[in-house]
C-alpha positions as YAML, in Angstrom:
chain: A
units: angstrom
residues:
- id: 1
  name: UNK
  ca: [143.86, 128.27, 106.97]
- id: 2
  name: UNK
  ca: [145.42, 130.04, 109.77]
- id: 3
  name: UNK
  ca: [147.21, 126.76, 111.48]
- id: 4
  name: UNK
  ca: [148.33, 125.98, 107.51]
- id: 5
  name: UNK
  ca: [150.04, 129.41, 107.17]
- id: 6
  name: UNK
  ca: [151.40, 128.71, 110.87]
- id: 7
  name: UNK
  ca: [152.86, 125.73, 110.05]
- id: 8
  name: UNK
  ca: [154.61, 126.91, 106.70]
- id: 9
  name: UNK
  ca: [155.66, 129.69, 108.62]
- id: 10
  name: UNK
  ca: [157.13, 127.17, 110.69]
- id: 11
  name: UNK
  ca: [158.62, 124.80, 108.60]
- id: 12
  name: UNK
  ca: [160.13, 128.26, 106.74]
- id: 13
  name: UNK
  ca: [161.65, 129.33, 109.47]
- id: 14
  name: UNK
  ca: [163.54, 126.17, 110.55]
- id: 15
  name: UNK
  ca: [164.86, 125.92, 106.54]
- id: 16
  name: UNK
  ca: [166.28, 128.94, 106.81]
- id: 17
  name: UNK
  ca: [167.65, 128.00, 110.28]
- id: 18
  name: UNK
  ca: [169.12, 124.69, 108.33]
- id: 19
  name: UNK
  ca: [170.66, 126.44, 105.91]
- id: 20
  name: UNK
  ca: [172.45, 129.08, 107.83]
- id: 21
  name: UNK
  ca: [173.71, 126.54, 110.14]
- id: 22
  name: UNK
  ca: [175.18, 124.66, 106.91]
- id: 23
  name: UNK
  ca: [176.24, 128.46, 105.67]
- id: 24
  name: UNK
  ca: [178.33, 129.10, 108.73]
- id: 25
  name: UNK
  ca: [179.46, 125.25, 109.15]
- id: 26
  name: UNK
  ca: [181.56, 125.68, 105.21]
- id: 27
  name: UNK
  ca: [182.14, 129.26, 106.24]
- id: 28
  name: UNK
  ca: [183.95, 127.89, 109.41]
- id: 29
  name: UNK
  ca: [186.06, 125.19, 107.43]
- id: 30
  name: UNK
  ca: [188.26, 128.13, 106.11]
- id: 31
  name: UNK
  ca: [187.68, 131.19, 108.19]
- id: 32
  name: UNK
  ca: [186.79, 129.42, 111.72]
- id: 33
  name: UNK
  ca: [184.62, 132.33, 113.59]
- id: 34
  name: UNK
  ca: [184.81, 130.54, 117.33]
- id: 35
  name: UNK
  ca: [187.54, 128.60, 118.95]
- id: 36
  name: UNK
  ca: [188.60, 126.30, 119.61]
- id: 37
  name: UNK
  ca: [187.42, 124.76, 116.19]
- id: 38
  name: UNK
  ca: [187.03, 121.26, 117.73]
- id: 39
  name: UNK
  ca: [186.10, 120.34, 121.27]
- id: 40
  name: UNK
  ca: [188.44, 118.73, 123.44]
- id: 41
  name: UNK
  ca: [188.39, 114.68, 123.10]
- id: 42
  name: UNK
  ca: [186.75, 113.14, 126.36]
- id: 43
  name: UNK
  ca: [189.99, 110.99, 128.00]
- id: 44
  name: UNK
  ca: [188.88, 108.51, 130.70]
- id: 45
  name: UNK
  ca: [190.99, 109.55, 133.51]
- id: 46
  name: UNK
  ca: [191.67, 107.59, 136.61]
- id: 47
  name: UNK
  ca: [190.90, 110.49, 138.91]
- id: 48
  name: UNK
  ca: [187.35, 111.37, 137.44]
- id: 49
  name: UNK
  ca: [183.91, 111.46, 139.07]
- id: 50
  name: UNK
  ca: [183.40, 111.31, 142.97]
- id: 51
  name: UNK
  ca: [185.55, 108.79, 143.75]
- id: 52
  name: UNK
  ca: [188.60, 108.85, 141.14]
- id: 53
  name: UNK
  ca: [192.13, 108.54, 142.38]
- id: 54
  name: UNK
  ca: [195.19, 109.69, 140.94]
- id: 55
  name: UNK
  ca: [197.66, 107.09, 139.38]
- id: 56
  name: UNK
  ca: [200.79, 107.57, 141.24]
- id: 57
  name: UNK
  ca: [203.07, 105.53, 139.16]
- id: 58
  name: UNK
  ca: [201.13, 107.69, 135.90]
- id: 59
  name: UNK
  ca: [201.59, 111.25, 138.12]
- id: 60
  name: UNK
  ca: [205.60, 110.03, 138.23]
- id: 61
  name: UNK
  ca: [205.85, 109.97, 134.27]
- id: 62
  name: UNK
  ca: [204.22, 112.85, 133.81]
- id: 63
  name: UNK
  ca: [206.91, 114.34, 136.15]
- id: 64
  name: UNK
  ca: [209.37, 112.90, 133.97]
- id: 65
  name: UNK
  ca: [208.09, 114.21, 130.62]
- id: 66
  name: UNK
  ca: [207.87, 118.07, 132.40]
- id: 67
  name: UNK
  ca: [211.23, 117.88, 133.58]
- id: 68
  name: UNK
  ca: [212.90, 116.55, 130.40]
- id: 69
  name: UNK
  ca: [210.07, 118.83, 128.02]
- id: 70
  name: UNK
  ca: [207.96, 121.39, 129.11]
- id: 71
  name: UNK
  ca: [210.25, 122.59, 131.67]
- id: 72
  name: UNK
  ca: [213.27, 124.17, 129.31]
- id: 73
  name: UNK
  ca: [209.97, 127.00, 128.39]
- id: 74
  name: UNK
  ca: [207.62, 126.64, 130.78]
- id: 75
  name: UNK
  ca: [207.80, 127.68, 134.66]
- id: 76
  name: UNK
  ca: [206.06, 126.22, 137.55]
- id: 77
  name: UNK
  ca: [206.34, 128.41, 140.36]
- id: 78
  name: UNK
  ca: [203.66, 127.56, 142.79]
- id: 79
  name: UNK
  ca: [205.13, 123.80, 143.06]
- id: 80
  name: UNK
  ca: [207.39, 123.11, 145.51]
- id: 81
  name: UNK
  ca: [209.67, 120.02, 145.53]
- id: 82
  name: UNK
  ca: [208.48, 118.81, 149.36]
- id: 83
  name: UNK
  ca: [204.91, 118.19, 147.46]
- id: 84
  name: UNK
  ca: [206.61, 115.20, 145.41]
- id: 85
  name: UNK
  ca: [206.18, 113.03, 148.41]
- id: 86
  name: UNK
  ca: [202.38, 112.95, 147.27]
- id: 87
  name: UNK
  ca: [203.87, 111.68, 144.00]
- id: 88
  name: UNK
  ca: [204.94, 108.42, 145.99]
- id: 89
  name: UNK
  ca: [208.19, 109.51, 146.34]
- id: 90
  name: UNK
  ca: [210.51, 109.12, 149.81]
- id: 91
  name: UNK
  ca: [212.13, 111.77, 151.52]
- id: 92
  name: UNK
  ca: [215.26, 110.92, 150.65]
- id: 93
  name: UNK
  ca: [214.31, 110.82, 146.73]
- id: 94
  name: UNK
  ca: [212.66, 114.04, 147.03]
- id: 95
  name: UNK
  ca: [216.06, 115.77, 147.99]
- id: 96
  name: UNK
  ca: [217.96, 114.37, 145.58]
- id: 97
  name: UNK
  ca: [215.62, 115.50, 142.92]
- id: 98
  name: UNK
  ca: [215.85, 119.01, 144.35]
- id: 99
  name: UNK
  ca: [219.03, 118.28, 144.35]
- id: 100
  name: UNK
  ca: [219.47, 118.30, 140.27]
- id: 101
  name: UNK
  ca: [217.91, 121.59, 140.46]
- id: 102
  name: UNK
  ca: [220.03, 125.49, 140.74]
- id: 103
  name: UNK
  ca: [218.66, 127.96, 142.82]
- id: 104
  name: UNK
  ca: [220.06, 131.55, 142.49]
- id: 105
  name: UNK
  ca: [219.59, 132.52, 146.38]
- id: 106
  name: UNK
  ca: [220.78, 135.34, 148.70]
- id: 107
  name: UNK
  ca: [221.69, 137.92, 148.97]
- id: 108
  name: UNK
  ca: [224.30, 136.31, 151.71]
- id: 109
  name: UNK
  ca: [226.44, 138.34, 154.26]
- id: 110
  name: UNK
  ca: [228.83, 139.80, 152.16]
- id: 111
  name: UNK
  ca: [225.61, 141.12, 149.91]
- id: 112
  name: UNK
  ca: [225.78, 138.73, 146.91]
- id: 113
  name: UNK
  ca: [223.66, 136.28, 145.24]
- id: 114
  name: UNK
  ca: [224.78, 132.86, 144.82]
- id: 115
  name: UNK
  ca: [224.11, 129.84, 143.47]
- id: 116
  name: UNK
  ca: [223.20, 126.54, 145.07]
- id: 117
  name: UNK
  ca: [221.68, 123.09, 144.82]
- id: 118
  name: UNK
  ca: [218.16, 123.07, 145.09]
- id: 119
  name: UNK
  ca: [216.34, 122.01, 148.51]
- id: 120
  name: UNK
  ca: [212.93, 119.55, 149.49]
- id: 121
  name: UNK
  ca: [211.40, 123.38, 150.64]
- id: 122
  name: UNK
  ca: [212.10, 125.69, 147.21]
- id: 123
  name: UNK
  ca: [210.43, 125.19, 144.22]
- id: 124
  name: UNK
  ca: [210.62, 124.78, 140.70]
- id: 125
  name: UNK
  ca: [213.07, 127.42, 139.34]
- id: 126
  name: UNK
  ca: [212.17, 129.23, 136.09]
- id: 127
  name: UNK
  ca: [213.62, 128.79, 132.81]
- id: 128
  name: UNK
  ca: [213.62, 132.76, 132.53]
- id: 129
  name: UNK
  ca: [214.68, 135.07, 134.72]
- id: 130
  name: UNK
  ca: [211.33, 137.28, 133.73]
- id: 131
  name: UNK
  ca: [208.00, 136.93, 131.52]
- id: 132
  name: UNK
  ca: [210.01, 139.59, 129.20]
- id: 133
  name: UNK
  ca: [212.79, 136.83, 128.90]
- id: 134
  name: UNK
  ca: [210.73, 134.20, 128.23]
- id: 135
  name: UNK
  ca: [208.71, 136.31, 125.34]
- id: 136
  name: UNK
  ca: [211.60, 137.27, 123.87]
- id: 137
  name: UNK
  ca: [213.23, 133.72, 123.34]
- id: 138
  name: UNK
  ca: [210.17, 132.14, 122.04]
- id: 139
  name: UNK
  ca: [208.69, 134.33, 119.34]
- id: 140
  name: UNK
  ca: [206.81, 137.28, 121.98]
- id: 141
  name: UNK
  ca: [204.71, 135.30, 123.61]
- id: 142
  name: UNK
  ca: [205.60, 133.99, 127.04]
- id: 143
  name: UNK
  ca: [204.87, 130.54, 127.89]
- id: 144
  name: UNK
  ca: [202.41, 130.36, 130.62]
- id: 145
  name: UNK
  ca: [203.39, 128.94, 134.18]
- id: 146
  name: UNK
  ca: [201.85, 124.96, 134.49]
- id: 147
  name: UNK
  ca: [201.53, 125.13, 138.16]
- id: 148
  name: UNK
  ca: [197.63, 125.73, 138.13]
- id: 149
  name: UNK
  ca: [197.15, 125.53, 134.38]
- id: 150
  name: UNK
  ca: [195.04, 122.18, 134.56]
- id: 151
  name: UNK
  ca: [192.54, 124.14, 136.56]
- id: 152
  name: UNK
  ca: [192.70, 127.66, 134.29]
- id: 153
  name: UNK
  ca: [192.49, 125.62, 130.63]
- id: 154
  name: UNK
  ca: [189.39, 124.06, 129.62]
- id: 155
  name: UNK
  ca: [186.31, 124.61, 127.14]
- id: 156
  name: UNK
  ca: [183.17, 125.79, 128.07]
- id: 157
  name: UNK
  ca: [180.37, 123.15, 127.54]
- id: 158
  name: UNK
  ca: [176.88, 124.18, 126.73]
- id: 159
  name: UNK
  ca: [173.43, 123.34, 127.46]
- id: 160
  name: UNK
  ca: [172.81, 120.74, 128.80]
- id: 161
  name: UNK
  ca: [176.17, 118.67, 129.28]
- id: 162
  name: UNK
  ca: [176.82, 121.22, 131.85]
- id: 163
  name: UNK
  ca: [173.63, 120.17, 133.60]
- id: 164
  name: UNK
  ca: [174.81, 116.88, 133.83]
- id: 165
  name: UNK
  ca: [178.37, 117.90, 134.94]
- id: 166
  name: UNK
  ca: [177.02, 119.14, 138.01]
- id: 167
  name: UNK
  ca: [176.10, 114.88, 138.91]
- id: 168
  name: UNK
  ca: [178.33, 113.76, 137.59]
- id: 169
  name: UNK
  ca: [181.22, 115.70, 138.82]
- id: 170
  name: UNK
  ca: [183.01, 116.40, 135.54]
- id: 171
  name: UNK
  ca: [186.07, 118.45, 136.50]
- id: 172
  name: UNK
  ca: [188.58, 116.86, 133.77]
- id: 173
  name: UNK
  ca: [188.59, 119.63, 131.10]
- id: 174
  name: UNK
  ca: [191.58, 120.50, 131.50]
- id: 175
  name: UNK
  ca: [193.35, 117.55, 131.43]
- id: 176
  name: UNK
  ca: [191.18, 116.68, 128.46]
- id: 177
  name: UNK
  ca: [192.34, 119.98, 126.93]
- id: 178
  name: UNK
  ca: [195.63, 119.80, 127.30]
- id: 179
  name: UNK
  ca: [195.90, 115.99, 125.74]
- id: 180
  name: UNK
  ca: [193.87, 117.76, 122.95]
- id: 181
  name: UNK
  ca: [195.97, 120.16, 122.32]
- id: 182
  name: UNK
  ca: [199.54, 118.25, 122.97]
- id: 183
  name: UNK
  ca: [198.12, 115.50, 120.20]
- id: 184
  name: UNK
  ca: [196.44, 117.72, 117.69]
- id: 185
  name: UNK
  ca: [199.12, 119.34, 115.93]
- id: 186
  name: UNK
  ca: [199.57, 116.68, 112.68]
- id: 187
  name: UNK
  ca: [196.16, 117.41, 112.52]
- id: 188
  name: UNK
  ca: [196.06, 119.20, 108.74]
- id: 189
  name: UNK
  ca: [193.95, 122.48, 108.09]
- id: 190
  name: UNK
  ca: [191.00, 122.86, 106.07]
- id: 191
  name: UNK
  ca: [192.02, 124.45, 102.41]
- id: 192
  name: UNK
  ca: [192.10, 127.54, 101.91]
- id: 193
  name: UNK
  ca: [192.69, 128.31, 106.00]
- id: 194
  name: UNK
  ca: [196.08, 130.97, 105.86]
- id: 195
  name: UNK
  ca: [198.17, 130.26, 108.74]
- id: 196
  name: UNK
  ca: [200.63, 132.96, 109.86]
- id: 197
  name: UNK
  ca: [203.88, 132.15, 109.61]
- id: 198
  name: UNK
  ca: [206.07, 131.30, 112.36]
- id: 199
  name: UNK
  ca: [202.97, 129.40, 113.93]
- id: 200
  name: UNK
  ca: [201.30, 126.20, 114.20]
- id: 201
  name: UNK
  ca: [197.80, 124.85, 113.28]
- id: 202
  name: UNK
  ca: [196.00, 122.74, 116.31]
- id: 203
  name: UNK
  ca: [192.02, 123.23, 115.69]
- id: 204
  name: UNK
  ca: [191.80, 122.77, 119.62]
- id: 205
  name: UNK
  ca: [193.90, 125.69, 120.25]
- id: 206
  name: UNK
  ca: [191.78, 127.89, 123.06]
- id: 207
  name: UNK
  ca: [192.57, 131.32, 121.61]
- id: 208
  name: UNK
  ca: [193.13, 131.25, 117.57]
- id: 209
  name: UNK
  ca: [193.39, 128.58, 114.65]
- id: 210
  name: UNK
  ca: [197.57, 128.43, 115.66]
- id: 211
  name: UNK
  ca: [199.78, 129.18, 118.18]
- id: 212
  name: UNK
  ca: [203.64, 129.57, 118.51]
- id: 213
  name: UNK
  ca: [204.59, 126.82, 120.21]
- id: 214
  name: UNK
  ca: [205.60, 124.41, 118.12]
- id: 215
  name: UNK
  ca: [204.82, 120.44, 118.54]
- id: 216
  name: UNK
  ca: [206.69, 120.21, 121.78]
- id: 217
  name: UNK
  ca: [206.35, 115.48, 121.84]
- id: 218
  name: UNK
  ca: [207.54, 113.25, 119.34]
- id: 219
  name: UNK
  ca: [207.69, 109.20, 119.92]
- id: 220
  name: UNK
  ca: [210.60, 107.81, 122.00]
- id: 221
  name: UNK
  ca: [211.69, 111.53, 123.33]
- id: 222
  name: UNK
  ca: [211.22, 110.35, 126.73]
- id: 223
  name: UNK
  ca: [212.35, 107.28, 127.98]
- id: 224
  name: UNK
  ca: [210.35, 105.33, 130.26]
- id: 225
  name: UNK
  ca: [211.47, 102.65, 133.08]
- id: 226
  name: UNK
  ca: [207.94, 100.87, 133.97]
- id: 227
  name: UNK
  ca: [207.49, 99.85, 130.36]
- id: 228
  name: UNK
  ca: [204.80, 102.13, 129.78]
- id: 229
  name: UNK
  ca: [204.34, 102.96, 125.38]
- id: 230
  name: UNK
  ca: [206.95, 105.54, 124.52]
- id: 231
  name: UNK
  ca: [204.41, 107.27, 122.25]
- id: 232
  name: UNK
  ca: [203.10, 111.15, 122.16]
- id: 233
  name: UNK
  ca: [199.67, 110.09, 123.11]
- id: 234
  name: UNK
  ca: [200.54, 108.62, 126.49]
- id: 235
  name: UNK
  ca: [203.15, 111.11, 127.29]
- id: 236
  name: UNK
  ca: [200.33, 113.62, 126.74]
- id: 237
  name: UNK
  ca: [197.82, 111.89, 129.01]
- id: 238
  name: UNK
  ca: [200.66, 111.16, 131.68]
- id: 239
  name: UNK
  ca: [201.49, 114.85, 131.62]
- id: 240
  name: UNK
  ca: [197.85, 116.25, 131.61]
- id: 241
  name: UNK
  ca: [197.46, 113.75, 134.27]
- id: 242
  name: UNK
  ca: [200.54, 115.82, 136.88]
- id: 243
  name: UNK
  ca: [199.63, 118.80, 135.70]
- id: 244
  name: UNK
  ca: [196.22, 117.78, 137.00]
- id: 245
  name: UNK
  ca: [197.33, 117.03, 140.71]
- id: 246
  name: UNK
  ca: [199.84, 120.05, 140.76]
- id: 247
  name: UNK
  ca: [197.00, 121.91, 140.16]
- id: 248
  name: UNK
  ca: [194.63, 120.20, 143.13]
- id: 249
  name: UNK
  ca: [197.06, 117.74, 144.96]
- id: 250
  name: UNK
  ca: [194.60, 117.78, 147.63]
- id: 251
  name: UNK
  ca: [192.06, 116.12, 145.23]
- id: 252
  name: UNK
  ca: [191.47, 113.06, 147.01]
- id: 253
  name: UNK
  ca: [191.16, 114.63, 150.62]
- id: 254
  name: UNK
  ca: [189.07, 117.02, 149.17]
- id: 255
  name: UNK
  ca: [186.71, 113.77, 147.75]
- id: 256
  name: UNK
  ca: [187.19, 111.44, 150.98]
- id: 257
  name: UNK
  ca: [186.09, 114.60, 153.12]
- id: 258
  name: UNK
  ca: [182.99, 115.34, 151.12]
- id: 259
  name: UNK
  ca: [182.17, 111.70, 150.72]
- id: 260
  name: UNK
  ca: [182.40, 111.59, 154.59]
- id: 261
  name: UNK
  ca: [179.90, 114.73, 154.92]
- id: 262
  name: UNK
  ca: [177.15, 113.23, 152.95]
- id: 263
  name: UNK
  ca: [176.95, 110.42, 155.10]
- id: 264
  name: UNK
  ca: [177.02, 112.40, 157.67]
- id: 265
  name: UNK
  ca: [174.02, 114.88, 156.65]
- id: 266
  name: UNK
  ca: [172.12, 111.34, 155.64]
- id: 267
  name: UNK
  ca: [172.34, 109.90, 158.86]
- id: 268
  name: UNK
  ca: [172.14, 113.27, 161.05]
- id: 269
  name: UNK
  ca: [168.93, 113.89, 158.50]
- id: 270
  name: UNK
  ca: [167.43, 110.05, 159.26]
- id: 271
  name: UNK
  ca: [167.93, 110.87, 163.12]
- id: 272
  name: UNK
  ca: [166.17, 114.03, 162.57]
- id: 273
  name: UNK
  ca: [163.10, 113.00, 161.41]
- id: 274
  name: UNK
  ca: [162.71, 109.96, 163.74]
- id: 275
  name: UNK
  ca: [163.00, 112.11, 166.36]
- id: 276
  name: UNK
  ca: [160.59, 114.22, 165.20]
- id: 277
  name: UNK
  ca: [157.85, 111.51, 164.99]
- id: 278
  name: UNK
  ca: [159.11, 109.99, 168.47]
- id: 279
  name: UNK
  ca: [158.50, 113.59, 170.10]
- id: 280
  name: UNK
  ca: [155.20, 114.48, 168.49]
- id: 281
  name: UNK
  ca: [153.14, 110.77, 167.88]
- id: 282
  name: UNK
  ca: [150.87, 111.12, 170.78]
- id: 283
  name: UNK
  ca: [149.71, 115.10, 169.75]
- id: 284
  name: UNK
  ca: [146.68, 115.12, 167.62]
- id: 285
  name: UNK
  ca: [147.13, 116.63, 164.35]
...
């Protein structure tokens, strides 16, 4: 009788369990209570797992669609133009890029600032002269710098994908949330969901159910030379995909280095132990 009442018990509690999940599931259609509402979409990106590699002629769009999009609101401060060179780019190209750019420099002898063309050493000028600038000419809220944002985005994945993370050297959620987020905004929102006005619904949004940007990519905006489809999907993986390296452009070294000191450890480790049977075979154990 006991392992009866046990197992109603049981098969009670997980009913209940069942039926508050479903509770919350409609309650979340309307009035989402975590966020984002949907996870990030899983991209397959060129420089995944131990031994991915950036695509340099992809890393060179990407360029293209932050110069031409993201950069009239967004800043990227930490990149300077010298790093291009990793983007395949020669010297010379690399100063005539910087080149395009205005830097207000100085102060100069006579105490003034000034203006000049922009050289291989500075790097990326603002779009604002200060945060407060750039809140007040988009709605309050200031856009945040891209130089390391492909490292400080992402969504936090539970138990036990995280487990398997640590194998298989999953470090692509921020790319993956920024193609998310750049391609979910003609996504519609459940009825009844208010959104505040002056915003915009994207259900992978990291901080609310809408945000003020509005959708920044439409097809054709940016023109491509290598043939590559002119469409808002691609020009959101080939900009999740720079944003990536100007957040670790040292990725590669960083994977050819550790590559290089497991080998190492294996080999030093082999040596170790045959050593250790060479020096102690003839002592009686």
């Amino acid at each position: 009788m006991k392992k009866i009442l046990t197992s109603l018990a049981l098969l009670g509690l997980v009913i209940a369990g069942t039926a508050a999940i479903a509770a919350e599931e409609a309650h979340n259609a309307a009035a989402p209570t975590h966020f984002p509402i949907d996870e990030p979409k899983e991209m397959d990106w060129t420089f995944a797992g131990p031994f991915g590699t950036y695509d340099k002629a992809q890393l060179q769009r990407g360029l293209k669609v932050y110069k031409e999009v993201c950069a009239a609101c967004h800043s990227m401060n930490l990149v300077a133009f010298r790093t291009l060179e990793g983007l395949g780019y020669s010297e010379a190209q690399v100063k005539t890029l910087a080149a395009e750019y205005t830097i207000h420099d100085g102060p100069n002898d006579a105490g003034d600032m000034f203006d000049r063309p922009g050289k291989p050493s500075d790097y990326f000028p603002a779009p604002f002269a200060n945060e407060q600038a750039a809140a007040a000419s988009n709605g309050g809220a200031a856009p945040p710098d891209m130089s390391l944002l492909a490292k400080a985005r992402g969504v936090e994945r539970g138990f036990p994908r995280f487990v398997f993370d640590i194998f298989t050297q999953y470090a692509q959620g921020g790319p993956d949330y920024i193609h998310s987020l750049l391609t979910g905004y003609d996504e519609t929102p459940p009825a009844g969901m208010v959104i505040p006005e002056g915003t915009h619904y994207n259900p992978y949004f990291l901080s609310g159910m809408s945000l003020k940007m509005p959708k920044p990519l439409s097809d054709g905006q940016v023109t491509y030379d290598d043939g590559a489809p002119q469409t808002v999907d691609q020009y959101s993986r080939d900009v999740s995909a720079f944003l990536m390296w100007a957040a670790e452009p040292h990725m590669e070294d960083r994977k050819k280095t550790g590559f290089r000191v497991l080998v190492f450890l294996l080999l030093f480790g082999a040596l170790v132990y045959l050593t250790k049977r060479k020096v102690w075979e003839g002592v009686a154990h």
